[in-house]
Amino acid sequence: MRPEFETTPKLGFGCMRLPLLDPADQQSIDLEQFKQMVDAFIEGGGTYFDTAFVYHEGASEKALKEALVKRYPRDAYTVATKCLAWAAPSAEEAKSNLATSLERMGLDYVDFYLLHNVGGERTAKFDAYGMWDFALDAKERGLIRNVGFSMHDGADALDALLTAHPQMDFVQLQVNYLDWDDPVVEARRCMEVAAKHGVPVVIMEPARGGRLVELPQRVADVLRAANPDASLASWAYRFCCNQPNVLTVLSGMSNLDQVRQNVADYQANRPFSPEEQQALDAAVETLRGMASVPCTNCRYCVKDCPQGVVIPTILGLLNLELMTENRDFAKGLYSWQAAPGPASSCIACGACEAMCPQGIDIVHQLEVAAEHFEG
């Protein structure tokens, strides 16, 4: 790993789920609270901020300009942003994302630029648009310091991409203790592939969309018995932070309390003791015995849904039902959380499944949700 990567703090600030003034308006970021969050993060030793062209419909990048770029010297932070080329209608528009992102953030260059959600059929769009060469050329021109890509695909796909594009400076992968030996996500194998290619990893979804922070009681009790003082989030973070070849671990933060807790966990980080590792192994075994829908709330599925179905919310409630073993509780939440777009309004067009990086059988899961919660 390059020396400048070695000194990057292992806690990164994910700017995908920022606090909102109006929950129905993704652009209504609570800027004053976000400024406090940025301050607490930097005061706690953090430097790495992760956003994307599409986060909060572009408002995430704009908010970073106000909360970070205008208020701190350039050497106090690094910024990562991303280009979702597979969703762009043309190569010209995909390539224009970089200039737009730089303008939104008020930056002359971006420290880490990612080709966003490569893998599967989506890779063909990046190839056809010439995005690999575009990003490398932008690096040569000083607009980008480091070029990489994010993906939710398996280890073989990652190996093929890093073989085809050996100039990549880093890669962003979904890694957490639940997905470590998962046969679909293949987090362990992906980490091994990245190490084989000598490419450091930015870890995303360390808490698997928040699920590893909201564990069922019988699982949480196992971890708390081993370490009563540790937050559930800290177990997820420590698992990732102490893996080899990690550049940083992203945590999506939505309020000031989360930032403070994450900073405290980061500052107190240490490898698991043998007793803690045994407890974590037992917790994972219990979790794997509970059927679940592997949704991480990335929200790609809702982009082209013609019916406006609130898919991530519904899938999350299916998981909540499984984890709490309480259908009535989940059904009560469904009655209002899914009101804007209930499962029964799905027309089975499949647009959501084509966009899902987790390969979830969304149409079927919506049928299950309608049966469980709307009857």
mmCIF file of C-alpha atoms in Angstrom:
data_model
loop_
_atom_site.group_PDB
_atom_site.id
_atom_site.type_symbol
_atom_site.label_atom_id
_atom_site.label_comp_id
_atom_site.label_asym_id
_atom_site.label_seq_id
_atom_site.Cartn_x
_atom_site.Cartn_y
_atom_site.Cartn_z
ATOM 1 C CA MET A 1 0.000 0.000 0.000
ATOM 2 C CA ARG A 2 1.309 3.456 -0.914
ATOM 3 C CA PRO A 3 2.617 5.591 2.003
ATOM 4 C CA GLU A 4 -0.160 8.184 1.682
ATOM 5 C CA PHE A 5 -2.747 5.388 1.918
ATOM 6 C CA GLU A 6 -1.057 3.986 5.020
ATOM 7 C CA THR A 7 -1.729 7.240 6.868
ATOM 8 C CA THR A 8 -5.391 7.539 5.835
ATOM 9 C CA PRO A 9 -7.592 7.192 8.950
ATOM 10 C CA LYS A 10 -9.522 3.941 8.949
ATOM 11 C CA LEU A 11 -12.865 5.705 9.449
ATOM 12 C CA GLY A 12 -14.499 7.298 6.396
ATOM 13 C CA PHE A 13 -17.586 9.535 6.362
ATOM 14 C CA GLY A 14 -20.216 8.207 3.957
ATOM 15 C CA CYS A 15 -22.450 11.022 2.676
ATOM 16 C CA MET A 16 -25.252 8.922 1.194
ATOM 17 C CA ARG A 17 -27.782 9.236 4.026
ATOM 18 C CA LEU A 18 -27.354 12.769 5.376
ATOM 19 C CA PRO A 19 -29.921 14.354 7.745
ATOM 20 C CA LEU A 20 -32.925 15.896 6.010
ATOM 21 C CA LEU A 21 -35.201 18.784 6.920
ATOM 22 C CA ASP A 22 -38.007 17.097 4.969
ATOM 23 C CA PRO A 23 -37.880 13.270 4.768
ATOM 24 C CA ALA A 24 -39.799 13.403 1.496
ATOM 25 C CA ASP A 25 -37.213 15.669 -0.160
ATOM 26 C CA GLN A 26 -33.796 14.106 -0.687
ATOM 27 C CA GLN A 27 -32.278 17.511 -1.471
ATOM 28 C CA SER A 28 -33.386 19.130 1.808
ATOM 29 C CA ILE A 29 -30.157 18.369 3.666
ATOM 30 C CA ASP A 30 -29.978 19.821 7.168
ATOM 31 C CA LEU A 31 -26.860 21.868 6.465
ATOM 32 C CA GLU A 32 -26.361 23.205 9.982
ATOM 33 C CA GLN A 33 -26.423 19.718 11.483
ATOM 34 C CA PHE A 34 -24.165 18.470 8.686
ATOM 35 C CA LYS A 35 -21.620 21.167 9.546
ATOM 36 C CA GLN A 36 -21.612 19.972 13.151
ATOM 37 C CA MET A 37 -21.152 16.402 11.925
ATOM 38 C CA VAL A 38 -18.202 17.410 9.735
ATOM 39 C CA ASP A 39 -16.618 19.289 12.645
ATOM 40 C CA ALA A 40 -16.996 16.324 15.014
ATOM 41 C CA PHE A 41 -15.579 13.946 12.422
ATOM 42 C CA ILE A 42 -12.493 16.052 11.705
ATOM 43 C CA GLU A 43 -11.934 16.826 15.385
ATOM 44 C CA GLY A 44 -12.012 13.075 15.990
ATOM 45 C CA GLY A 45 -9.238 12.457 13.460
ATOM 46 C CA GLY A 46 -11.248 11.694 10.312
ATOM 47 C CA THR A 47 -10.312 13.037 6.883
ATOM 48 C CA TYR A 48 -12.023 10.865 4.228
ATOM 49 C CA PHE A 49 -15.421 11.984 2.867
ATOM 50 C CA ASP A 50 -17.283 9.785 0.385
ATOM 51 C CA THR A 51 -20.070 11.083 -1.849
ATOM 52 C CA ALA A 52 -21.339 10.523 -5.402
ATOM 53 C CA PHE A 53 -22.816 12.405 -8.332
ATOM 54 C CA VAL A 54 -26.228 10.867 -7.572
ATOM 55 C CA TYR A 55 -26.334 10.997 -3.754
ATOM 56 C CA HIS A 56 -29.275 13.064 -2.525
ATOM 57 C CA GLU A 57 -29.938 13.881 -6.202
ATOM 58 C CA GLY A 58 -26.723 15.894 -6.335
ATOM 59 C CA ALA A 59 -27.299 17.760 -3.080
ATOM 60 C CA SER A 60 -24.714 15.682 -1.190
ATOM 61 C CA GLU A 61 -21.856 17.136 -3.254
ATOM 62 C CA LYS A 62 -23.260 20.652 -2.871
ATOM 63 C CA ALA A 63 -23.582 20.221 0.877
ATOM 64 C CA LEU A 64 -19.944 19.111 1.107
ATOM 65 C CA LYS A 65 -18.933 22.394 -0.470
ATOM 66 C CA GLU A 66 -20.739 24.354 2.231
ATOM 67 C CA ALA A 67 -19.945 22.175 5.235
ATOM 68 C CA LEU A 68 -16.399 21.113 4.363
ATOM 69 C CA VAL A 69 -14.686 22.765 1.419
ATOM 70 C CA LYS A 70 -15.535 26.360 2.345
ATOM 71 C CA ARG A 71 -14.671 25.815 6.005
ATOM 72 C CA TYR A 72 -11.441 23.799 6.026
ATOM 73 C CA PRO A 73 -8.052 24.052 4.288
ATOM 74 C CA ARG A 74 -7.601 21.662 1.358
ATOM 75 C CA ASP A 75 -4.985 19.569 3.136
ATOM 76 C CA ALA A 76 -7.354 18.831 6.035
ATOM 77 C CA TYR A 77 -9.501 16.347 4.094
ATOM 78 C CA THR A 78 -9.777 14.022 1.120
ATOM 79 C CA VAL A 79 -12.907 13.630 -0.990
ATOM 80 C CA ALA A 80 -14.159 10.670 -2.992
ATOM 81 C CA THR A 81 -16.951 10.921 -5.504
ATOM 82 C CA LYS A 82 -18.362 8.631 -8.155
ATOM 83 C CA CYS A 83 -19.691 8.456 -11.702
ATOM 84 C CA LEU A 84 -22.734 6.269 -12.352
ATOM 85 C CA ALA A 85 -21.990 5.865 -16.057
ATOM 86 C CA TRP A 86 -24.284 2.873 -16.567
ATOM 87 C CA ALA A 87 -27.271 5.082 -15.749
ATOM 88 C CA ALA A 88 -26.203 7.890 -18.139
ATOM 89 C CA PRO A 89 -27.865 8.046 -21.565
ATOM 90 C CA SER A 90 -24.620 8.889 -23.401
ATOM 91 C CA ALA A 91 -20.848 8.869 -23.062
ATOM 92 C CA GLU A 92 -20.806 12.655 -23.173
ATOM 93 C CA GLU A 93 -23.154 12.936 -20.216
ATOM 94 C CA ALA A 94 -21.269 10.288 -18.243
ATOM 95 C CA LYS A 95 -17.967 12.079 -18.794
ATOM 96 C CA SER A 96 -19.504 15.428 -17.893
ATOM 97 C CA ASN A 97 -20.226 14.114 -14.377
ATOM 98 C CA LEU A 98 -16.664 14.834 -13.264
ATOM 99 C CA ALA A 99 -16.763 18.521 -14.179
ATOM 100 C CA THR A 100 -20.200 18.851 -12.581
ATOM 101 C CA SER A 101 -19.012 17.158 -9.393
ATOM 102 C CA LEU A 102 -15.959 19.414 -9.142
ATOM 103 C CA GLU A 103 -18.131 22.489 -9.648
ATOM 104 C CA ARG A 104 -20.700 21.373 -7.087
ATOM 105 C CA MET A 105 -17.999 20.765 -4.486
ATOM 106 C CA GLY A 106 -15.892 23.806 -5.343
ATOM 107 C CA LEU A 107 -12.790 21.685 -5.912
ATOM 108 C CA ASP A 108 -9.988 21.807 -8.467
ATOM 109 C CA TYR A 109 -9.425 18.065 -8.135
ATOM 110 C CA VAL A 110 -10.970 15.059 -6.428
ATOM 111 C CA ASP A 111 -8.756 12.807 -4.339
ATOM 112 C CA PHE A 112 -10.544 9.540 -5.151
ATOM 113 C CA TYR A 113 -12.714 9.087 -8.244
ATOM 114 C CA LEU A 114 -14.755 5.930 -8.656
ATOM 115 C CA LEU A 115 -16.487 4.356 -11.607
ATOM 116 C CA HIS A 116 -19.603 3.558 -9.625
ATOM 117 C CA ASN A 117 -21.204 0.112 -9.299
ATOM 118 C CA VAL A 118 -19.260 -1.691 -11.997
ATOM 119 C CA GLY A 119 -20.044 -5.372 -12.491
ATOM 120 C CA GLY A 120 -22.424 -7.621 -14.389
ATOM 121 C CA GLU A 121 -24.113 -6.074 -17.403
ATOM 122 C CA ARG A 122 -23.309 -2.594 -16.093
ATOM 123 C CA THR A 123 -19.620 -2.975 -16.947
ATOM 124 C CA ALA A 124 -20.447 -2.926 -20.665
ATOM 125 C CA LYS A 125 -21.633 0.676 -20.379
ATOM 126 C CA PHE A 126 -18.343 1.797 -18.794
ATOM 127 C CA ASP A 127 -16.457 -0.001 -21.559
ATOM 128 C CA ALA A 128 -18.605 1.368 -24.380
ATOM 129 C CA TYR A 129 -18.364 4.916 -23.042
ATOM 130 C CA GLY A 130 -14.577 4.737 -22.664
ATOM 131 C CA MET A 131 -14.804 5.630 -18.986
ATOM 132 C CA TRP A 132 -11.638 3.803 -17.948
ATOM 133 C CA ASP A 133 -9.439 5.819 -20.310
ATOM 134 C CA PHE A 134 -11.374 8.987 -19.511
ATOM 135 C CA ALA A 135 -10.693 8.665 -15.789
ATOM 136 C CA LEU A 136 -7.016 7.858 -16.317
ATOM 137 C CA ASP A 137 -6.644 10.830 -18.662
ATOM 138 C CA ALA A 138 -8.297 13.079 -16.066
ATOM 139 C CA LYS A 139 -5.762 11.796 -13.581
ATOM 140 C CA GLU A 140 -2.943 12.749 -15.939
ATOM 141 C CA ARG A 141 -4.463 16.246 -16.200
ATOM 142 C CA GLY A 142 -4.555 16.623 -12.411
ATOM 143 C CA LEU A 143 -8.338 16.526 -12.010
ATOM 144 C CA ILE A 144 -8.174 13.200 -10.175
ATOM 145 C CA ARG A 145 -5.525 11.975 -7.742
ATOM 146 C CA ASN A 146 -6.567 8.312 -7.529
ATOM 147 C CA VAL A 147 -8.781 6.255 -9.850
ATOM 148 C CA GLY A 148 -10.798 3.251 -8.727
ATOM 149 C CA PHE A 149 -14.173 1.583 -8.966
ATOM 150 C CA SER A 150 -16.898 0.239 -6.710
ATOM 151 C CA MET A 151 -18.657 -3.056 -7.260
ATOM 152 C CA HIS A 152 -21.094 -5.479 -5.628
ATOM 153 C CA ASP A 153 -20.122 -8.459 -7.782
ATOM 154 C CA GLY A 154 -18.254 -11.639 -6.855
ATOM 155 C CA ALA A 155 -14.559 -12.446 -6.648
ATOM 156 C CA ASP A 156 -14.190 -13.757 -10.200
ATOM 157 C CA ALA A 157 -15.668 -10.558 -11.625
ATOM 158 C CA LEU A 158 -13.329 -8.483 -9.477
ATOM 159 C CA ASP A 159 -10.328 -10.516 -10.609
ATOM 160 C CA ALA A 160 -11.297 -10.009 -14.254
ATOM 161 C CA LEU A 161 -11.727 -6.251 -13.810
ATOM 162 C CA LEU A 162 -8.412 -5.754 -12.013
ATOM 163 C CA THR A 163 -6.669 -7.884 -14.624
ATOM 164 C CA ALA A 164 -8.186 -5.813 -17.434
ATOM 165 C CA HIS A 165 -7.479 -2.513 -15.648
ATOM 166 C CA PRO A 166 -4.206 -2.831 -13.716
ATOM 167 C CA GLN A 167 -3.889 0.971 -13.443
ATOM 168 C CA MET A 168 -6.563 1.126 -10.722
ATOM 169 C CA ASP A 169 -5.303 2.753 -7.518
ATOM 170 C CA PHE A 170 -7.989 1.303 -5.236
ATOM 171 C CA VAL A 171 -11.303 -0.536 -5.220
ATOM 172 C CA GLN A 172 -14.424 -0.133 -3.083
ATOM 173 C CA LEU A 173 -16.088 -3.359 -1.902
ATOM 174 C CA GLN A 174 -18.966 -4.478 0.300
ATOM 175 C CA VAL A 175 -17.379 -6.173 3.316
ATOM 176 C CA ASN A 176 -18.840 -7.047 6.714
ATOM 177 C CA TYR A 177 -18.771 -9.958 9.113
ATOM 178 C CA LEU A 178 -22.084 -11.362 7.873
ATOM 179 C CA ASP A 179 -21.025 -11.329 4.202
ATOM 180 C CA TRP A 180 -17.494 -12.570 4.898
ATOM 181 C CA ASP A 181 -18.179 -16.157 3.805
ATOM 182 C CA ASP A 182 -21.436 -15.489 1.973
ATOM 183 C CA PRO A 183 -21.479 -17.493 -1.298
ATOM 184 C CA VAL A 184 -22.996 -14.589 -3.248
ATOM 185 C CA VAL A 185 -21.157 -11.551 -1.877
ATOM 186 C CA GLU A 186 -17.870 -13.439 -1.360
ATOM 187 C CA ALA A 187 -16.390 -10.684 0.775
ATOM 188 C CA ARG A 188 -13.425 -12.742 1.959
ATOM 189 C CA ARG A 189 -12.541 -13.900 -1.555
ATOM 190 C CA CYS A 190 -12.890 -10.359 -2.908
ATOM 191 C CA MET A 191 -10.482 -9.065 -0.292
ATOM 192 C CA GLU A 192 -8.032 -11.809 -1.245
ATOM 193 C CA VAL A 193 -8.326 -10.906 -4.939
ATOM 194 C CA ALA A 194 -7.662 -7.232 -4.249
ATOM 195 C CA ALA A 195 -4.607 -8.133 -2.165
ATOM 196 C CA LYS A 196 -3.336 -10.406 -4.929
ATOM 197 C CA HIS A 197 -3.456 -7.468 -7.342
ATOM 198 C CA GLY A 198 -1.870 -5.134 -4.801
ATOM 199 C CA VAL A 199 -4.915 -2.844 -4.794
ATOM 200 C CA PRO A 200 -6.078 -1.419 -1.424
ATOM 201 C CA VAL A 201 -9.737 -1.599 -0.465
ATOM 202 C CA VAL A 202 -12.206 1.021 0.679
ATOM 203 C CA ILE A 203 -14.845 -0.927 2.594
ATOM 204 C CA MET A 204 -18.511 -0.032 2.198
ATOM 205 C CA GLU A 205 -21.542 -1.450 4.015
ATOM 206 C CA PRO A 206 -19.568 -2.542 7.113
ATOM 207 C CA ALA A 207 -22.861 -2.641 9.039
ATOM 208 C CA ARG A 208 -24.791 -4.009 6.041
ATOM 209 C CA GLY A 209 -27.135 -1.081 5.617
ATOM 210 C CA GLY A 210 -27.570 -0.743 9.388
ATOM 211 C CA ARG A 211 -28.750 -4.297 9.929
ATOM 212 C CA LEU A 212 -25.706 -5.207 12.040
ATOM 213 C CA VAL A 213 -26.523 -2.310 14.364
ATOM 214 C CA GLU A 214 -30.125 -3.433 14.842
ATOM 215 C CA LEU A 215 -29.523 -7.074 15.689
ATOM 216 C CA PRO A 216 -32.212 -9.380 17.088
ATOM 217 C CA GLN A 217 -32.057 -9.563 20.853
ATOM 218 C CA ARG A 218 -30.748 -13.132 21.009
ATOM 219 C CA VAL A 219 -27.832 -12.184 18.744
ATOM 220 C CA ALA A 220 -27.077 -8.879 20.453
ATOM 221 C CA ASP A 221 -27.005 -10.611 23.831
ATOM 222 C CA VAL A 222 -24.163 -12.855 22.671
ATOM 223 C CA LEU A 223 -22.017 -9.850 21.760
ATOM 224 C CA ARG A 224 -22.920 -7.831 24.835
ATOM 225 C CA ALA A 225 -22.040 -10.734 27.100
ATOM 226 C CA ALA A 226 -18.548 -10.800 25.610
ATOM 227 C CA ASN A 227 -18.084 -7.016 25.823
ATOM 228 C CA PRO A 228 -20.832 -5.101 27.653
ATOM 229 C CA ASP A 229 -19.252 -1.714 26.924
ATOM 230 C CA ALA A 230 -18.977 -2.107 23.133
ATOM 231 C CA SER A 231 -21.676 -0.736 20.827
ATOM 232 C CA LEU A 232 -23.088 -3.108 18.230
ATOM 233 C CA ALA A 233 -21.750 -0.773 15.553
ATOM 234 C CA SER A 234 -18.235 -1.119 16.948
ATOM 235 C CA TRP A 235 -18.272 -4.881 16.353
ATOM 236 C CA ALA A 236 -19.018 -4.300 12.676
ATOM 237 C CA TYR A 237 -16.431 -1.555 12.368
ATOM 238 C CA ARG A 238 -13.642 -3.415 14.190
ATOM 239 C CA PHE A 239 -14.134 -6.492 12.030
ATOM 240 C CA CYS A 240 -13.476 -4.428 8.898
ATOM 241 C CA CYS A 241 -10.878 -2.009 10.199
ATOM 242 C CA ASN A 242 -8.528 -4.764 11.307
ATOM 243 C CA GLN A 243 -8.514 -6.618 8.002
ATOM 244 C CA PRO A 244 -5.274 -6.269 6.005
ATOM 245 C CA ASN A 245 -5.052 -4.067 2.901
ATOM 246 C CA VAL A 246 -7.812 -1.678 4.029
ATOM 247 C CA LEU A 247 -7.539 1.971 3.007
ATOM 248 C CA THR A 248 -10.557 3.107 5.029
ATOM 249 C CA VAL A 249 -13.947 1.876 6.236
ATOM 250 C CA LEU A 250 -16.990 3.945 5.280
ATOM 251 C CA SER A 251 -19.773 4.602 7.718
ATOM 252 C CA GLY A 252 -22.925 6.243 6.417
ATOM 253 C CA MET A 253 -23.788 8.826 9.053
ATOM 254 C CA SER A 254 -27.188 10.464 9.395
ATOM 255 C CA ASN A 255 -26.925 12.535 12.571
ATOM 256 C CA LEU A 256 -24.452 14.048 15.002
ATOM 257 C CA ASP A 257 -24.837 11.274 17.582
ATOM 258 C CA GLN A 258 -23.840 8.672 15.014
ATOM 259 C CA VAL A 259 -20.713 10.641 14.152
ATOM 260 C CA ARG A 260 -19.734 10.935 17.797
ATOM 261 C CA GLN A 261 -20.306 7.221 18.404
ATOM 262 C CA ASN A 262 -18.360 6.230 15.289
ATOM 263 C CA VAL A 263 -15.474 8.504 16.198
ATOM 264 C CA ALA A 264 -15.372 7.063 19.714
ATOM 265 C CA ASP A 265 -15.363 3.518 18.303
ATOM 266 C CA TYR A 266 -12.619 4.482 15.852
ATOM 267 C CA GLN A 267 -10.454 5.955 18.574
ATOM 268 C CA ALA A 268 -10.948 2.909 20.809
ATOM 269 C CA ASN A 269 -10.395 0.378 18.029
ATOM 270 C CA ARG A 270 -8.378 -2.743 18.721
ATOM 271 C CA PRO A 271 -8.335 -6.290 17.287
ATOM 272 C CA PHE A 272 -10.809 -8.782 18.735
ATOM 273 C CA SER A 273 -9.692 -10.804 21.723
ATOM 274 C CA PRO A 274 -10.072 -14.603 21.382
ATOM 275 C CA GLU A 275 -13.215 -14.414 23.513
ATOM 276 C CA GLU A 276 -14.677 -11.628 21.363
ATOM 277 C CA GLN A 277 -13.910 -13.514 18.153
ATOM 278 C CA GLN A 278 -15.657 -16.583 19.556
ATOM 279 C CA ALA A 279 -18.697 -14.476 20.418
ATOM 280 C CA LEU A 280 -18.769 -12.913 16.958
ATOM 281 C CA ASP A 281 -18.566 -16.337 15.313
ATOM 282 C CA ALA A 282 -21.511 -17.484 17.419
ATOM 283 C CA ALA A 283 -23.516 -14.361 16.523
ATOM 284 C CA VAL A 284 -22.868 -14.863 12.806
ATOM 285 C CA GLU A 285 -23.946 -18.494 13.014
ATOM 286 C CA THR A 286 -27.212 -17.431 14.618
ATOM 287 C CA LEU A 287 -27.826 -14.700 12.055
ATOM 288 C CA ARG A 288 -27.199 -17.030 9.153
ATOM 289 C CA GLY A 289 -29.821 -19.326 10.540
ATOM 290 C CA MET A 290 -32.397 -16.574 10.134
ATOM 291 C CA ALA A 291 -33.661 -16.164 6.575
ATOM 292 C CA SER A 292 -33.237 -12.642 5.243
ATOM 293 C CA VAL A 293 -33.444 -10.371 2.226
ATOM 294 C CA PRO A 294 -29.916 -8.999 1.483
ATOM 295 C CA CYS A 295 -31.011 -5.404 0.860
ATOM 296 C CA THR A 296 -28.468 -2.684 1.737
ATOM 297 C CA ASN A 297 -30.783 0.259 0.960
ATOM 298 C CA CYS A 298 -28.662 1.489 -1.968
ATOM 299 C CA ARG A 299 -31.971 2.613 -3.593
ATOM 300 C CA TYR A 300 -30.973 1.850 -7.173
ATOM 301 C CA CYS A 301 -34.189 -0.163 -7.473
ATOM 302 C CA VAL A 302 -36.487 2.830 -7.004
ATOM 303 C CA LYS A 303 -34.987 4.945 -9.790
ATOM 304 C CA ASP A 304 -37.054 3.511 -12.647
ATOM 305 C CA CYS A 305 -39.992 2.012 -10.765
ATOM 306 C CA PRO A 306 -43.082 3.194 -12.705
ATOM 307 C CA GLN A 307 -45.339 2.677 -9.684
ATOM 308 C CA GLY A 308 -43.205 4.456 -7.105
ATOM 309 C CA VAL A 309 -43.034 1.381 -4.863
ATOM 310 C CA VAL A 310 -40.928 2.099 -1.770
ATOM 311 C CA ILE A 311 -38.925 -1.078 -2.314
ATOM 312 C CA PRO A 312 -36.058 -0.672 0.213
ATOM 313 C CA THR A 313 -38.520 0.248 2.961
ATOM 314 C CA ILE A 314 -40.635 -2.818 2.245
ATOM 315 C CA LEU A 315 -37.662 -5.191 2.063
ATOM 316 C CA GLY A 316 -36.385 -3.731 5.320
ATOM 317 C CA LEU A 317 -39.719 -4.470 6.985
ATOM 318 C CA LEU A 318 -39.584 -8.062 5.749
ATOM 319 C CA ASN A 319 -36.196 -8.365 7.421
ATOM 320 C CA LEU A 320 -37.537 -6.711 10.559
ATOM 321 C CA GLU A 321 -40.317 -9.274 10.721
ATOM 322 C CA LEU A 322 -37.766 -12.090 10.460
ATOM 323 C CA MET A 323 -35.384 -10.630 13.005
ATOM 324 C CA THR A 324 -37.997 -9.694 15.600
ATOM 325 C CA GLU A 325 -40.205 -12.691 14.824
ATOM 326 C CA ASN A 326 -43.102 -10.278 15.238
ATOM 327 C CA ARG A 327 -45.302 -9.802 12.183
ATOM 328 C CA ASP A 328 -47.787 -7.538 13.934
ATOM 329 C CA PHE A 329 -45.009 -5.109 14.850
ATOM 330 C CA ALA A 330 -43.680 -4.974 11.277
ATOM 331 C CA LYS A 331 -47.221 -4.729 9.889
ATOM 332 C CA GLY A 332 -47.932 -1.712 12.083
ATOM 333 C CA LEU A 333 -44.890 0.067 10.702
ATOM 334 C CA TYR A 334 -45.778 -0.971 7.154
ATOM 335 C CA SER A 335 -49.187 0.693 7.429
ATOM 336 C CA TRP A 336 -47.555 4.120 7.302
ATOM 337 C CA GLN A 337 -43.995 3.622 6.078
ATOM 338 C CA ALA A 338 -45.118 1.917 2.864
ATOM 339 C CA ALA A 339 -48.122 4.168 2.271
ATOM 340 C CA PRO A 340 -46.441 6.196 -0.537
ATOM 341 C CA GLY A 341 -45.909 3.040 -2.605
ATOM 342 C CA PRO A 342 -47.233 -0.240 -1.206
ATOM 343 C CA ALA A 343 -46.076 -3.652 -2.392
ATOM 344 C CA SER A 344 -49.441 -4.430 -3.971
ATOM 345 C CA SER A 345 -48.959 -1.640 -6.525
ATOM 346 C CA CYS A 346 -46.065 -3.557 -8.147
ATOM 347 C CA ILE A 347 -46.805 -4.498 -11.782
ATOM 348 C CA ALA A 348 -43.925 -7.004 -12.006
ATOM 349 C CA CYS A 349 -42.153 -5.123 -14.788
ATOM 350 C CA GLY A 350 -38.731 -6.176 -13.450
ATOM 351 C CA ALA A 351 -37.061 -2.766 -13.773
ATOM 352 C CA CYS A 352 -36.030 -2.938 -10.121
ATOM 353 C CA GLU A 353 -34.403 -6.352 -10.450
ATOM 354 C CA ALA A 354 -32.305 -5.181 -13.411
ATOM 355 C CA MET A 355 -30.845 -2.426 -11.222
ATOM 356 C CA CYS A 356 -30.329 -4.391 -8.002
ATOM 357 C CA PRO A 357 -26.602 -4.970 -7.284
ATOM 358 C CA GLN A 358 -27.538 -7.688 -4.778
ATOM 359 C CA GLY A 359 -29.526 -9.731 -7.303
ATOM 360 C CA ILE A 360 -32.610 -9.816 -5.065
ATOM 361 C CA ASP A 361 -35.802 -11.399 -6.421
ATOM 362 C CA ILE A 362 -37.622 -8.168 -5.666
ATOM 363 C CA VAL A 363 -40.903 -8.934 -7.446
ATOM 364 C CA HIS A 364 -41.365 -12.109 -5.412
ATOM 365 C CA GLN A 365 -40.404 -10.378 -2.185
ATOM 366 C CA LEU A 366 -43.002 -7.683 -2.858
ATOM 367 C CA GLU A 367 -45.611 -10.410 -3.327
ATOM 368 C CA VAL A 368 -44.609 -11.821 0.057
ATOM 369 C CA ALA A 369 -44.821 -8.386 1.645
ATOM 370 C CA ALA A 370 -48.290 -7.754 0.234
ATOM 371 C CA GLU A 371 -49.443 -11.086 1.647
ATOM 372 C CA HIS A 372 -47.852 -10.498 5.055
ATOM 373 C CA PHE A 373 -48.640 -6.847 5.618
ATOM 374 C CA GLU A 374 -51.698 -5.915 3.560
ATOM 375 C CA GLY A 375 -54.033 -8.770 4.389
#
